[in-house]
Amino acid sequence: MRSFFVLAVVGLLAQMIDGSLGMAYGVTSTTLLLSVGIAPAVASAAVHLSEVGTTLVSGASHWKFGNVDWGKIGWMALPGGVGAFLGATALSFISAEVAKPFVAVFLFALGVYILARFSFRRKERPVRVRPISGKFLAPLGLGAGFLDAAGGGGWGPVSTPTLLSSGRMEPRKVVGTVDASEFVVAVCASVGFLLALSFQEIPWQVVGALLAGGVVAAPIAAWVVRILPMRILGTIVGGVILITNMKTFMGAIGISGVSASLVYVLIVAIWLVALAFSIVVNRQEKATLTEEGQLA
């Protein structure tokens, strides 16, 4: 009973992060399961089976709060589902570990760009809403879906920063759209895992605990996305991208030991400064809009 409660809390926290920032449910949950000795394929299967329920509730919650761009769901979700099915069936034979350093370098660079775009560009709007081509969305969905199933998490960490960096979607729309489309990815990955693994290998108690915690957190996270200002949400997401990819990124470029610790501290400090700056700029923008409204 105690382990069920602990896993439920993990599911709740993971979904709060994922539902608020569009990433990290799979990464958080899978990391915990791997740390207690569960095999990669089994851990990823448990996470994706629980995500079938959490993403359904999360997607519905984001839709209720107006955070979903339905025109982009199909372009991402269907290729994402294909990629997830292929990743789930391939996980029994290959490892996605080889690709992680390259993905981490790419995402770290996007994190730097997003942080600069949403926090430090004071005189420029960070987002200009424009269409995004299906030729861009479909390959993104396919690759993110494959990495998500094969690596135990990747749909949000790849899709969210890539869409945010385009500057063509509001952060809340990015988070809501990524979370809503993830339902199809979770279903397809789960089907792949159920075909690749025996029914008895699935830790159903773990699935149930993660699902219980995630379902509670999903509506709360969607509401948080709805009320957070664009600059602040974008800055938070950019910082989380940097922090979650720092270790792999520094390993890929050969930084370790004391130097790595100093880089950690520096990046966290820059993120906190950026967050404070984005809050100040957001207040100034609101005051300017209020003054313009009164003059009109």
Coordinates of C-alpha atoms in Angstrom, one line a residue, residues 52-247:
V52 CA -3.4 6.4 -21.9
G53 CA -5.6 7.6 -19.0
T54 CA -3.6 10.6 -18.0
T55 CA -3.3 12.1 -21.5
L56 CA -7.0 11.5 -22.1
V57 CA -7.9 13.6 -19.0
S58 CA -5.1 16.1 -19.7
G59 CA -6.2 16.6 -23.3
A60 CA -9.8 17.1 -22.2
S61 CA -8.8 19.5 -19.5
H62 CA -6.6 21.6 -21.9
W63 CA -9.5 21.6 -24.4
K64 CA -11.9 22.9 -21.7
F65 CA -9.5 25.8 -20.9
G66 CA -8.9 26.6 -24.6
N67 CA -5.3 25.5 -24.7
V68 CA -5.6 23.2 -27.8
D69 CA -5.0 24.0 -31.5
W70 CA -7.0 21.2 -33.1
G71 CA -5.7 22.1 -36.6
K72 CA -2.3 20.7 -35.6
I73 CA -3.4 17.6 -33.7
G74 CA -3.8 15.3 -36.7
W75 CA -0.5 16.4 -38.3
M76 CA 1.3 15.5 -35.1
A77 CA -0.7 12.7 -33.5
L78 CA -1.0 10.3 -36.4
P79 CA 2.7 10.2 -37.3
G80 CA 3.5 10.3 -33.6
G81 CA 1.4 7.2 -33.1
V82 CA 3.2 5.4 -36.0
G83 CA 6.6 6.4 -34.5
A84 CA 5.6 5.3 -31.0
F85 CA 4.4 1.9 -32.2
L86 CA 7.7 1.3 -34.1
G87 CA 9.7 2.5 -31.0
A88 CA 7.8 0.2 -28.7
T89 CA 8.3 -2.9 -30.8
A90 CA 11.9 -2.0 -31.5
L91 CA 12.8 -1.4 -27.8
S92 CA 13.1 -5.2 -27.2
F93 CA 15.9 -5.3 -29.8
I94 CA 17.6 -1.9 -29.8
S95 CA 18.4 0.9 -27.4
A96 CA 17.8 4.6 -27.9
E97 CA 20.7 5.4 -25.7
V98 CA 23.0 6.0 -28.7
A99 CA 20.8 8.9 -29.9
K100 CA 20.5 10.6 -26.5
P101 CA 23.7 12.8 -26.6
F102 CA 22.7 14.2 -30.1
V103 CA 19.2 14.9 -29.0
A104 CA 20.4 16.5 -25.8
V105 CA 22.7 18.9 -27.7
F106 CA 19.8 19.8 -30.0
L107 CA 17.4 20.4 -27.2
F108 CA 19.9 22.3 -25.1
A109 CA 20.4 24.7 -28.0
L110 CA 16.7 25.1 -28.3
G111 CA 16.4 25.8 -24.6
V112 CA 18.9 28.6 -24.8
Y113 CA 17.0 30.1 -27.8
I114 CA 13.6 29.8 -26.1
L115 CA 15.0 31.4 -22.8
A116 CA 16.4 34.3 -24.8
R117 CA 13.3 34.7 -26.9
F118 CA 10.7 34.8 -24.1
S119 CA 12.7 36.6 -21.3
F120 CA 15.4 38.9 -22.7
R121 CA 13.8 40.3 -26.0
R122 CA 12.1 43.1 -24.2
K123 CA 11.1 45.2 -27.2
E124 CA 9.9 42.3 -29.4
R125 CA 6.9 40.1 -29.1
P126 CA 8.1 36.5 -28.5
V127 CA 5.2 35.0 -30.5
R128 CA 3.6 36.0 -33.8
V129 CA 0.9 33.5 -34.4
R130 CA 1.2 32.0 -37.9
P131 CA 0.4 28.7 -39.6
I132 CA 2.9 25.8 -39.3
S133 CA 3.2 23.5 -42.3
G134 CA 2.2 19.8 -42.0
K135 CA 5.6 19.1 -43.7
F136 CA 7.2 20.3 -40.5
L137 CA 4.7 18.8 -38.0
A138 CA 4.5 15.3 -39.4
P139 CA 8.3 14.5 -39.3
L140 CA 8.4 16.1 -35.8
G141 CA 5.6 13.9 -34.6
L142 CA 7.2 10.7 -36.1
G143 CA 10.6 11.3 -34.6
A144 CA 9.2 12.4 -31.2
G145 CA 6.9 9.4 -31.0
F146 CA 9.7 7.0 -31.8
L147 CA 12.0 8.5 -29.2
D148 CA 9.2 8.6 -26.7
A149 CA 8.5 4.9 -26.8
A150 CA 12.1 3.7 -27.4
G151 CA 13.6 6.0 -24.8
G152 CA 10.9 6.0 -22.2
G153 CA 10.1 9.7 -22.7
G154 CA 10.6 12.2 -25.5
W155 CA 7.2 13.3 -27.0
G156 CA 7.0 16.4 -24.9
P157 CA 10.8 17.1 -24.5
V158 CA 11.2 17.1 -28.3
S159 CA 7.8 18.5 -29.5
T160 CA 7.3 21.3 -27.0
P161 CA 10.7 23.1 -27.4
T162 CA 10.7 22.6 -31.2
L163 CA 7.2 24.2 -31.5
L164 CA 8.0 27.0 -29.0
S165 CA 11.2 27.9 -30.8
S166 CA 9.3 28.5 -34.0
G167 CA 7.6 31.5 -32.4
R168 CA 4.4 30.7 -34.2
M169 CA 2.3 29.4 -31.4
E170 CA 1.4 30.7 -27.9
P171 CA 3.2 28.7 -25.2
R172 CA -0.2 27.6 -23.7
K173 CA -1.3 26.4 -27.1
V174 CA 1.9 24.5 -27.6
V175 CA 1.6 22.8 -24.2
G176 CA -2.1 22.0 -24.7
T177 CA -1.7 20.7 -28.2
V178 CA 1.3 18.5 -27.4
D179 CA -0.5 17.0 -24.3
A180 CA -3.7 16.4 -26.2
S181 CA -2.0 14.7 -29.2
E182 CA 0.0 12.5 -26.8
F183 CA -3.1 10.4 -26.2
V184 CA -2.7 8.8 -29.6
V185 CA 1.0 8.3 -29.0
A186 CA 0.4 6.6 -25.7
V187 CA -2.3 4.3 -27.2
C188 CA -0.1 3.2 -30.1
A189 CA 3.0 2.7 -27.9
S190 CA 0.9 0.7 -25.5
V191 CA -0.3 -1.6 -28.3
G192 CA 3.3 -2.1 -29.4
F193 CA 4.4 -3.0 -25.9
L194 CA 1.5 -5.4 -25.4
L195 CA 2.5 -7.2 -28.6
A196 CA 6.2 -7.2 -27.8
L197 CA 5.9 -8.2 -24.1
S198 CA 3.8 -10.9 -22.3
F199 CA 0.8 -9.7 -20.4
Q200 CA 2.3 -11.0 -17.2
E201 CA 5.4 -8.9 -17.6
I202 CA 3.5 -5.6 -17.2
P203 CA 3.6 -4.3 -13.6
W204 CA -0.1 -3.4 -13.4
Q205 CA 0.0 -2.1 -9.9
V206 CA 2.6 0.5 -11.0
V207 CA 0.4 1.4 -14.0
G208 CA -2.6 1.9 -11.7
A209 CA -0.6 4.0 -9.2
L210 CA 0.9 6.3 -11.9
L211 CA -2.6 6.6 -13.5
A212 CA -4.3 7.5 -10.2
G213 CA -1.9 10.3 -9.4
G214 CA -1.8 11.6 -13.0
V215 CA -5.6 11.8 -13.4
V216 CA -5.8 14.0 -10.2
A217 CA -3.1 16.4 -11.4
A218 CA -4.2 16.8 -15.1
P219 CA -7.0 19.3 -14.7
I220 CA -5.0 21.4 -12.2
A221 CA -2.0 21.6 -14.6
A222 CA -4.3 22.6 -17.5
W223 CA -5.7 25.4 -15.4
V224 CA -2.2 26.6 -14.5
V225 CA -1.3 26.8 -18.2
R226 CA -4.4 28.9 -18.9
I227 CA -3.6 31.6 -16.3
L228 CA 0.2 31.9 -16.7
P229 CA 1.3 34.8 -18.8
M230 CA 3.0 33.9 -22.1
R231 CA 6.5 35.3 -21.3
I232 CA 6.6 33.7 -17.9
L233 CA 5.4 30.3 -19.2
G234 CA 7.9 30.3 -22.1
T235 CA 10.8 31.2 -19.7
I236 CA 9.9 28.4 -17.3
V237 CA 9.7 25.9 -20.1
G238 CA 13.1 27.1 -21.5
G239 CA 14.7 26.7 -18.1
V240 CA 13.3 23.2 -17.6
I241 CA 14.6 22.2 -21.1
L242 CA 18.1 23.3 -20.1
I243 CA 18.1 21.6 -16.7
T244 CA 16.7 18.3 -17.9
N245 CA 19.3 18.1 -20.7
M246 CA 22.3 19.5 -18.9
K247 CA 23.9 16.3 -17.7

